[in-house]
DNA sequence: CCATCGCCGAGAACACTGTTCGCAGTTCAG
DNA sequence: CTGAACTGCGAACAGTGTTCTCGGCGATGG
């Protein structure tokens, strides 16, 4: 199997695969996950529906690729925003990540719903999505590590220190051991709240406790939480 | 139209409607939202699929009723848990609400996904869901109000006080004016974080930043946030 | 250069979905 | 008792994901 010759076929195949993904993502933005239809994708591409199955084993595979693409797109946006203020101190970096995440989610609500909403019926996230999914948390952990090295005061551990130590063990294993437990916990809390705030807004649950200026509230909220994390001096 | 006679028909109708709801909720617990099928409900009831439409204008109506039922079930659980410790002080009340919410969500993950997950394709939540949906936030606001009356220290407003005042205006209108802005904000933040933490866990996003003891972490997390809200003395 | 093998697309088919319509039968109201 | 409203059924339509079979075209081995 000479690699030179094989390329023609494979390139064509990759091109079609890429087009499927593109069309699917465009359709996702319109009708949302769940509304996504393989037949509609095939229709728009001028193909028979059955032909799609030469490139995808089943619909879930397409969803997986879209999910990974979504994670990557969001991760890239957050990383770029963080990099742009990387020298401006932890508080700015924290806020940059928060705002980038919110902006991306509001600009791509359906993609956000696909990756952070309730899982679709029979779908189970395969291992491939783990890497891209952790880009933002990793960004936050790096931020906390830097701040720590720069002399960020470490909050005193609570009474349940040893129990916490055990609870976060798996996450600990992925991080340098000199990061104190309380910092790991703070990072998780920050990430959790960022997700909660953005999801509330994107999924429309903020229309009940109505806000006149969601952007201002978000800024205020995340700044306050940055204080709790110790990233922003009170 | 004598109300005595009409009752027979209406009672039968209500009974069928209730059975539809029951069967649908049972099926929801198995296959989740999106996987819910009217035909399957009819099958289990021994009815023709078309007969269901005598009781429901369309599938969305069934979803709406299930959503309302879900909100009410969750709200009741939280209210009951709060009532049980109502005299034990704000910190216990806060934690009771948090744990009740998490417990209910873990026990009914599909119902939780239905009400707090990404909205289904074409579905738009009607006004009927507003009341039940706000039971937990209202509980939190009442808690904050009580704590305030009992002498809870009010956090100092930040530099963006007047902007915040405008941002939360609609929510303000539903509350007694003596509650300070900073308290309203704290309440929203607490509610947001509770939602974020529970959703993270129920939707499986905590399997990435793996935790060995999610229950312990949740307890720690919400207690810490209770401190930020001023409900728990540091 | 030619035969061959593998891939690719098309079309039909199956099982499933939500929803509509027309037709019966039952049950109630006047 | 008669007429009208309500109820359920069966068939049908348009849509979905998926499978299978078939024909053709391109790249490959002799």
Coordinates of C-alpha atoms in Angstrom, one line a residue, chain A residues 21 24-25 28 33 36 38 56-72 111 114-115 120 122-133, chain B residues 208:
Chain A
X21 CA -19.3 18.0 9.9
X24 CA -24.1 19.3 10.6
X25 CA -22.7 22.1 12.7
X28 CA -27.0 22.3 14.8
X33 CA -29.2 19.1 19.2
X36 CA -30.3 17.5 14.2
X38 CA -28.9 12.9 9.3
X56 CA -20.4 7.5 10.1
X57 CA -21.2 4.2 11.9
X58 CA -24.2 5.9 13.5
X59 CA -25.6 9.3 14.5
X60 CA -23.9 9.2 17.9
X61 CA -20.5 9.3 16.1
X62 CA -21.5 12.6 14.5
X63 CA -22.7 13.9 17.9
X64 CA -19.4 13.0 19.4
X65 CA -17.4 14.8 16.7
X66 CA -19.6 17.9 17.2
X67 CA -19.2 17.7 20.9
X68 CA -15.4 17.5 20.6
X69 CA -15.5 20.4 18.1
X70 CA -17.6 22.4 20.5
X71 CA -15.2 21.8 23.4
X72 CA -12.3 22.8 21.3
X111 CA -23.4 24.1 20.7
X114 CA -24.9 20.1 23.1
X115 CA -21.8 19.9 25.3
X120 CA -29.2 13.1 24.6
X122 CA -29.0 7.0 24.5
X123 CA -25.8 8.8 24.2
X124 CA -22.8 8.1 26.4
X125 CA -19.8 10.4 26.1
X126 CA -16.8 8.3 24.9
X127 CA -13.4 8.8 26.2
X128 CA -12.4 10.9 23.3
X129 CA -14.2 13.9 24.7
X130 CA -12.3 13.9 28.0
X131 CA -9.3 15.8 26.7
X132 CA -11.1 18.7 25.0
X133 CA -13.6 18.9 27.8
Chain B
X208 CA -13.7 14.3 34.3

